[in-house]
Coordinates of C-alpha atoms in Angstrom, one line a residue:
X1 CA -8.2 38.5 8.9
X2 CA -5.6 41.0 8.9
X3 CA -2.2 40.4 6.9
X4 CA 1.1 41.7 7.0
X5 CA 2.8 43.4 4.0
X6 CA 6.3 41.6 5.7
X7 CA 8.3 40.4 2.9
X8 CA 8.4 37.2 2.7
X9 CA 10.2 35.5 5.7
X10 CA 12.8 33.3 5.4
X11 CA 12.3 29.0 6.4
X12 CA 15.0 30.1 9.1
X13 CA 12.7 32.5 10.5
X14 CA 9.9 29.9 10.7
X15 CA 12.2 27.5 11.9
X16 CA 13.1 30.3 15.1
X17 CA 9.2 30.3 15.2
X18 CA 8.6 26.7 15.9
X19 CA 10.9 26.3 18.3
X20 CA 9.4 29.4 20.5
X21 CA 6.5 28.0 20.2
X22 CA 7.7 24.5 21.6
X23 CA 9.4 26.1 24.3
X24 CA 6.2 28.1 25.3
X25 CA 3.7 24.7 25.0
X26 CA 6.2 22.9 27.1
X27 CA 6.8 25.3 30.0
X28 CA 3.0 25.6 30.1
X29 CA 2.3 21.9 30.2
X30 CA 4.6 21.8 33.4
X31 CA 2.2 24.3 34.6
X32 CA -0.9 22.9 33.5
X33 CA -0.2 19.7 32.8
X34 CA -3.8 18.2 33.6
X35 CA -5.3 20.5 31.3
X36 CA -3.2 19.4 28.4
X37 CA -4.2 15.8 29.3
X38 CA -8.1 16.8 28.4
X39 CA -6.8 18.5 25.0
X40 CA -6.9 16.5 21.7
X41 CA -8.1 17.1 18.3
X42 CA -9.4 20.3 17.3
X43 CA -8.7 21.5 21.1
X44 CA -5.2 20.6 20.7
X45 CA -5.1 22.4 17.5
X46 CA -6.7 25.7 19.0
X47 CA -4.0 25.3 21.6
X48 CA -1.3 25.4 19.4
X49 CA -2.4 28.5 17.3
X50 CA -2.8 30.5 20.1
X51 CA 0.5 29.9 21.1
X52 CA 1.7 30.3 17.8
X53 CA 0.0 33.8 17.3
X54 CA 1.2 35.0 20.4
X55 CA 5.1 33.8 19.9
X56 CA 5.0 35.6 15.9
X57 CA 4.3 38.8 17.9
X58 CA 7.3 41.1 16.9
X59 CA 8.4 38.8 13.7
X60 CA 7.7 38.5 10.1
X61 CA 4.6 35.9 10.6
X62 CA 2.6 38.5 12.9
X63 CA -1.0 39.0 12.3
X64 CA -0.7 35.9 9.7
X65 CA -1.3 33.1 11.7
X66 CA -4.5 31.1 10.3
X67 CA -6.0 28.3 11.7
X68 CA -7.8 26.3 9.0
X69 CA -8.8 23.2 10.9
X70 CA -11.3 20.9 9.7
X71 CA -10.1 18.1 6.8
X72 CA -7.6 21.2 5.4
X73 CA -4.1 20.1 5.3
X74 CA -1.9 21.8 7.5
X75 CA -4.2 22.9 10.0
X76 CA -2.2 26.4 10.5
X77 CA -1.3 28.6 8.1
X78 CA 1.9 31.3 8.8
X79 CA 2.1 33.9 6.3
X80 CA 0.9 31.9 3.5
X81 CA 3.9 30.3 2.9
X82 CA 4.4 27.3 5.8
X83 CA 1.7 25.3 7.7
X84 CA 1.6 23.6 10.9
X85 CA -0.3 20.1 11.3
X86 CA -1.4 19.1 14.9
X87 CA -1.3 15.2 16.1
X88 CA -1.0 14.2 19.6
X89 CA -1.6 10.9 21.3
X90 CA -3.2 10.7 25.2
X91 CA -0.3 7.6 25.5
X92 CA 3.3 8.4 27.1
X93 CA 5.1 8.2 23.1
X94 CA 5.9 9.5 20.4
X95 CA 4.2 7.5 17.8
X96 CA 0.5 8.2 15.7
X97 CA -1.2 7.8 12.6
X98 CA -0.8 10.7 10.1
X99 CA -2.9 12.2 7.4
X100 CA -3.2 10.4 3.6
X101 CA -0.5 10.3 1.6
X102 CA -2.4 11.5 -1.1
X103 CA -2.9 14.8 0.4
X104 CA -5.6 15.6 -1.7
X105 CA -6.6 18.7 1.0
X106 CA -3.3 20.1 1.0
X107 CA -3.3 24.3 0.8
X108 CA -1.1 24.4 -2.3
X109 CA 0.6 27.6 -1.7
X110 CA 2.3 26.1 1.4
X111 CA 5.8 25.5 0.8
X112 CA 7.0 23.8 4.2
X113 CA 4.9 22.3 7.0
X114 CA 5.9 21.2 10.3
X115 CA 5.1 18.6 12.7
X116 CA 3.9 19.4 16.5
X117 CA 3.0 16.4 18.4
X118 CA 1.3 16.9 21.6
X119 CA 2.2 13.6 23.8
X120 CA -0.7 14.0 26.3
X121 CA 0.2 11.1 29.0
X122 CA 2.1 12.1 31.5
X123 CA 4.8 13.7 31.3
X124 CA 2.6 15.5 28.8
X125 CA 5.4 17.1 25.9
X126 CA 5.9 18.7 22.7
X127 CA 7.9 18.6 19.9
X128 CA 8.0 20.1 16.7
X129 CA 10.3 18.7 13.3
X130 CA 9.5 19.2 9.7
X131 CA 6.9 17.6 8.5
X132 CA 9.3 14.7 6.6
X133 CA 11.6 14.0 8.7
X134 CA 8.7 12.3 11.3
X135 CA 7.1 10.2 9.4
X136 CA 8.5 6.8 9.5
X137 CA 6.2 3.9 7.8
X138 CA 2.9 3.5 5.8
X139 CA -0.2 2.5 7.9
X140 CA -3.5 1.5 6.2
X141 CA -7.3 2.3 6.7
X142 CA -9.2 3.1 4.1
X143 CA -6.5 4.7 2.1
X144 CA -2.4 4.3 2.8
X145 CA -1.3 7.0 5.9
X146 CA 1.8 7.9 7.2
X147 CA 2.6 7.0 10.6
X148 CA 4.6 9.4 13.2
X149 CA 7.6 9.2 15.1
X150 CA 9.1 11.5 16.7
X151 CA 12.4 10.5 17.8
X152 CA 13.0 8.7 14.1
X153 CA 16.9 9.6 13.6
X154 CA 18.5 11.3 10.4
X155 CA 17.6 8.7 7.6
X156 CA 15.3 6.3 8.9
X157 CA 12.1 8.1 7.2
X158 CA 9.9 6.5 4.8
X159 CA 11.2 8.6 2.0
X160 CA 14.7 7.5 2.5
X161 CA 13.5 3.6 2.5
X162 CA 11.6 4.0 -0.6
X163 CA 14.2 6.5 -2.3
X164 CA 11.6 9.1 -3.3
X165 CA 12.1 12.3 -1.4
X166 CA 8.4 13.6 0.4
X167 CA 8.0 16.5 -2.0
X168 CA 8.3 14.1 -5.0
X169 CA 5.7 11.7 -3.7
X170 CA 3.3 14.4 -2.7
X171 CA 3.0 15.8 -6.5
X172 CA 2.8 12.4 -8.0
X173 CA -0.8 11.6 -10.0
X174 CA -0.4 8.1 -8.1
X175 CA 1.7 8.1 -5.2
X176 CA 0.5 4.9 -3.6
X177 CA 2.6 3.0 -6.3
X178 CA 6.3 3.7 -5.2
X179 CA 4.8 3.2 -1.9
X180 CA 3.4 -0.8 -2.5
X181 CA 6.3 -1.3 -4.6
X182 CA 8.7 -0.6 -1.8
X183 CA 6.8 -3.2 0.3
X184 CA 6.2 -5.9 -2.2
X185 CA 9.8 -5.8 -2.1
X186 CA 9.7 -6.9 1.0
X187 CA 7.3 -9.1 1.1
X188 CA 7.7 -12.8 2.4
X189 CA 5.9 -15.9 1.1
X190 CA 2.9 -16.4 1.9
X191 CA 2.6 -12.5 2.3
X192 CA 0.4 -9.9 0.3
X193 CA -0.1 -6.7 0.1
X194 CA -4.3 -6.3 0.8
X195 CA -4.2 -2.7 0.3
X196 CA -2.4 -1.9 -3.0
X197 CA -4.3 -2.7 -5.8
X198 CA -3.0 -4.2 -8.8
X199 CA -2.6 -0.9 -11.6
X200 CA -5.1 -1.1 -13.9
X201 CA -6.8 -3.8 -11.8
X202 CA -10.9 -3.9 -11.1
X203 CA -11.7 -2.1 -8.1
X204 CA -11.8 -4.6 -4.2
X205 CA -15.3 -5.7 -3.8
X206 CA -16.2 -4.1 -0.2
X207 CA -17.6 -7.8 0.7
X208 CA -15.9 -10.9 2.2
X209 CA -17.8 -14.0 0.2
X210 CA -16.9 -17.8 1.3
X211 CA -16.0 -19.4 -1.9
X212 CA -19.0 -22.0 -0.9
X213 CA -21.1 -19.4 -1.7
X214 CA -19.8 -18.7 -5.0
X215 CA -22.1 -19.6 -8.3
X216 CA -20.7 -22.2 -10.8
X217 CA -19.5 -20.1 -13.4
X218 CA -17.9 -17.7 -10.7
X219 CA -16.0 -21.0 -9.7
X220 CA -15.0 -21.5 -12.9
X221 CA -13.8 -18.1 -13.9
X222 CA -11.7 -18.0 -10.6
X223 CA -10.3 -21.8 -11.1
X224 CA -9.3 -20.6 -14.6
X225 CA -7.2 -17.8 -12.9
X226 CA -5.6 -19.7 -11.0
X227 CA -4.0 -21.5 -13.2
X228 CA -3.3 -18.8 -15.3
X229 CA -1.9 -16.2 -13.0
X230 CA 0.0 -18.8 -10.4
X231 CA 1.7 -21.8 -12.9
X232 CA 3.3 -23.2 -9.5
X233 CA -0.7 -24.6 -9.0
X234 CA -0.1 -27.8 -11.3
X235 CA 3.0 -28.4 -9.5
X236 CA 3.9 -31.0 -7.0
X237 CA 5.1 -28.4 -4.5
X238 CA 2.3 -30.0 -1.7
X239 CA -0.1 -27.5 -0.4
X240 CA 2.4 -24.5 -0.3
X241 CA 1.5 -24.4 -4.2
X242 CA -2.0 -23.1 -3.8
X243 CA -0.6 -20.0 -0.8
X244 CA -0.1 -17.2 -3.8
X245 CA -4.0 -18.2 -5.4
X246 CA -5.0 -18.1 -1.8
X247 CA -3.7 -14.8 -0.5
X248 CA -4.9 -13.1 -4.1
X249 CA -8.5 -14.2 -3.7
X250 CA -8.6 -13.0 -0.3
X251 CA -6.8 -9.4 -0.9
X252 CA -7.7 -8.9 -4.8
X253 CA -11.2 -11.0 -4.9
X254 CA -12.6 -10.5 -1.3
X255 CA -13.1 -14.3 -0.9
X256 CA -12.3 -16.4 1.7
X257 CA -11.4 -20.4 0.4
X258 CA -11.0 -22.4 3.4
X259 CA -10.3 -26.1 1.1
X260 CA -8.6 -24.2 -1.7
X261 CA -7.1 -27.5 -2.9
X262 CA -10.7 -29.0 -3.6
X263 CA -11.2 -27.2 -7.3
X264 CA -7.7 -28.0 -8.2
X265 CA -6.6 -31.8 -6.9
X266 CA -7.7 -34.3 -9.3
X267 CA -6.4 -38.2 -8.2
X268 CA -5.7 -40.4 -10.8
X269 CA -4.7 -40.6 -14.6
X270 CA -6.5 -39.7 -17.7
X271 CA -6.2 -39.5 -21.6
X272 CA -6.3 -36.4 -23.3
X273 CA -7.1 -36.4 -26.6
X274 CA -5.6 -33.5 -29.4
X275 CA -5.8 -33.6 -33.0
X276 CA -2.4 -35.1 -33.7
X277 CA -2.2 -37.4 -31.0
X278 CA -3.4 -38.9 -27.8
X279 CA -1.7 -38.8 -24.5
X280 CA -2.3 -41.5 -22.1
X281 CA -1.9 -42.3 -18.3
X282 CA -1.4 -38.1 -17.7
X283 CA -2.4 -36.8 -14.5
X284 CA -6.2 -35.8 -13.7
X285 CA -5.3 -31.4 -13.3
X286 CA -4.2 -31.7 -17.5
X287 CA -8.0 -32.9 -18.2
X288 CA -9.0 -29.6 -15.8
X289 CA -6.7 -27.4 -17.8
X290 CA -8.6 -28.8 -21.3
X291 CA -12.0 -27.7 -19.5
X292 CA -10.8 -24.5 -18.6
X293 CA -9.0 -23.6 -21.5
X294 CA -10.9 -20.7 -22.7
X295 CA -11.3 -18.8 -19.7
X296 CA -7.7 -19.5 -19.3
X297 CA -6.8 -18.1 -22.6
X298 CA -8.6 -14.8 -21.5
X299 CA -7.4 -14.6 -18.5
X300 CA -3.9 -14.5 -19.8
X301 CA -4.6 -12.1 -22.7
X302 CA -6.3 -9.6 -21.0
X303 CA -4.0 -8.8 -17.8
X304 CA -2.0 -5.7 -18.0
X305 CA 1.6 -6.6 -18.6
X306 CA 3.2 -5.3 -15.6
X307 CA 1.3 -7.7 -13.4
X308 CA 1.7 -10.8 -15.5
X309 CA 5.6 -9.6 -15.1
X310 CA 5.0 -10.2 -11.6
X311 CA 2.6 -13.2 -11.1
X312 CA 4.5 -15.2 -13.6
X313 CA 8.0 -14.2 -11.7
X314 CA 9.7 -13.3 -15.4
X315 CA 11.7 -10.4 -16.6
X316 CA 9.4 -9.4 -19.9
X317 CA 6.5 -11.0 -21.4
X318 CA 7.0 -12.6 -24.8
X319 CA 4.5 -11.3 -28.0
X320 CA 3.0 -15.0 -27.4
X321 CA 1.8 -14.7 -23.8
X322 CA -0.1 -18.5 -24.5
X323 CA 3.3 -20.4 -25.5
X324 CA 5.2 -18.5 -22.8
X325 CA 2.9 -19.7 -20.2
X326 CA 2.6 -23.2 -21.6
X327 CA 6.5 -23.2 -21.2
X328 CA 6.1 -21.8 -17.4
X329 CA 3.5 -24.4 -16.5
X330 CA 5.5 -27.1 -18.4
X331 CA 8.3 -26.4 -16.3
X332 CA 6.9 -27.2 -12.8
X333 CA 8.2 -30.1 -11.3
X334 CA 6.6 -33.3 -12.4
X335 CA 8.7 -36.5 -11.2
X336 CA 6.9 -38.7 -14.1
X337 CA 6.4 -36.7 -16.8
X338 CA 9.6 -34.9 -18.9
X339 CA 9.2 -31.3 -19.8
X340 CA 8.9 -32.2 -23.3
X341 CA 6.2 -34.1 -23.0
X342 CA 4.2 -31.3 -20.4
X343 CA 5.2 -28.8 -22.9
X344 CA 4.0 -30.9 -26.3
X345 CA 0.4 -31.5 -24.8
X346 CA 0.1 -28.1 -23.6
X347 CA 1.5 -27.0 -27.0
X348 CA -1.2 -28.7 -28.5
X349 CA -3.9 -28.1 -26.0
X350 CA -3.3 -24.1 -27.1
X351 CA -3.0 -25.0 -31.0
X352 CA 0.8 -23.0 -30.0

């Protein structure tokens, strides 16, 4: 490739460039408007370099126009300094799916990238903005994308909703974090977030298991989370009390629980037993609680802090994460049972 010894050019200059270069696509897709149709993808892309190499003629980017192509990030390269990333959709809008927002492939000498969107159905059209300013929301596949829009006005990006501006995010060791905060913010009950991961939190299995499946002790260990993680379980909030356990076992655990009530509901009244005392006539899930004790215990130890924060719906976690939880529990609504009494048995259940 040959490269120019032009100084380098100015984000004005590149700026004059792309619009050129919009002009010349446009004027040709009036022209040729059923060839454009059969363009996508790396055609598209091939498109838009030639252009772009033809319309640098006579300006600081000539004989620097590179098309990288492939999984690089930007796709064109203009004097080393600004890329170009091709999308296009074959539907009459201006809306796609974008690349990662991890941008792990980005060339990391470019300093600005724009956007040109080919919109292939008819009237086939194209527009080039920065790269930023189009890129309206977070889609998910396997990893958190952007998605593309075109006519988004001034301040209706993603990076204005979240508050982080795009060049922050992009450098960030972990930029899927602001991102799932941002949307857990805005999250609804009985809504989760399937693709953001809990930080620090054990990998998604890549299977979907029916809880009927599940072996005894797995039962067990997820029962005991339950209770741990989501106190609202030994409430008498009806079945809207088992939603949060539900939606973390699908999105966190990959299993499915179609009678999620079954492992928890426990008619009747028992006696529970403690060293100092013995409390009668209490209802059945207590005596499940005394069986799952342990597991319990670990559950609540070993969870990073941050997520306990937000399971538990508290502002800190206390240095005793067992007596703060036996106060959370005992302060679930219970129409026959004071919170003194809840919070003495649990007290004792945990030797607090």
């Amino acid at each position: 490739m040959i490269i120019s010894d032009n100084p380098k050019p100015t984000l004005v200059e590149f700026q004059d460039l792309m619009l050129k270069t919009d002009k010349v696509l446009n004027d040709d897709a009036k022209e040729r408007e059923s060839y454009y149709q059969k363009r996508s993808g790396t055609k598209l892309e091939s498109d838009v370099f030639d252009v772009l190499t033809d319309c640098a003629k006579g300006t600081a980017f000539e004989n620097t126009i590179e098309l990288v192509s492939g999984s690089a990030f930007p796709d064109i390269i203009a004097n080393k300094l600004y890329g170009v990333e091709v999308k296009s959709t074959e539907k009459n809008h201006w809306t796609s799916t974008g690349s990662s927002i991890l941008e792990s492939t980005r060339n990391k000498n470019i300093e600005r990238i724009y956007l040109t969107f080919g919109k292939l159905g008819k009237p086939v059209q194209f527009l080039s903005r920065p790269y930023e300013e189009c890129l309206s929301d977070i889609a998910v596949t396997h990893y958190p994308r952007y998605k593309i829009n075109m006519r988004i006005g001034k301040g209706e990006t993603i990076f204005d909703k979240i508050g982080i501006s795009y060049d922050e995010l992009r450098i960030m060791d972990n930029p899927v974090a602001p991102v799932s905060r941002y949307y857990r913010s805005k999250l609804k009950d009985g809504e989760s977030l399937w693709w953001a991961a809990d930080n620090d939190s054990e990998p998604v299995p890549p299977t979907v298991r029916l809880w009927s499946t599940l072996k005894s002790n797995e039962k067990n260990i997820f029962t005991a989370q339950g209770y741990a993680l989501f106190p609202e379980i030994i409430s008498d909030n009806g079945s809207k009390k088992y939603q949060r356990f539900a939606l973390w076992l699908a999105t966190r655990k990959s299993i499915i629980n179609t009678n999620i009530r079954d492992q928890f509901s426990a008619g009747g009244k028992v006696s529970i037993n403690t060293s100092i005392k013995t409390f009668d006539k209490m209802p059945a899930i207590f005596g499940k609680i005394v069986k799952h004790k342990e597991l319990i215990i670990n559950t609540i130890l070993d969870i990073p802090t941050e997520i306990l924060i937000e399971y538990w719906n508290v502002d800190k976690i206390e240095d005793n994460r067992i007596a703060q939880w036996c106060g959370i529990v005992a302060a679930q609504y219970n129409k026959d049972i004071s919170f003194e009494k809840k919070l003495e048995l649990l007290n004792l259940i945990f030797n607090m």
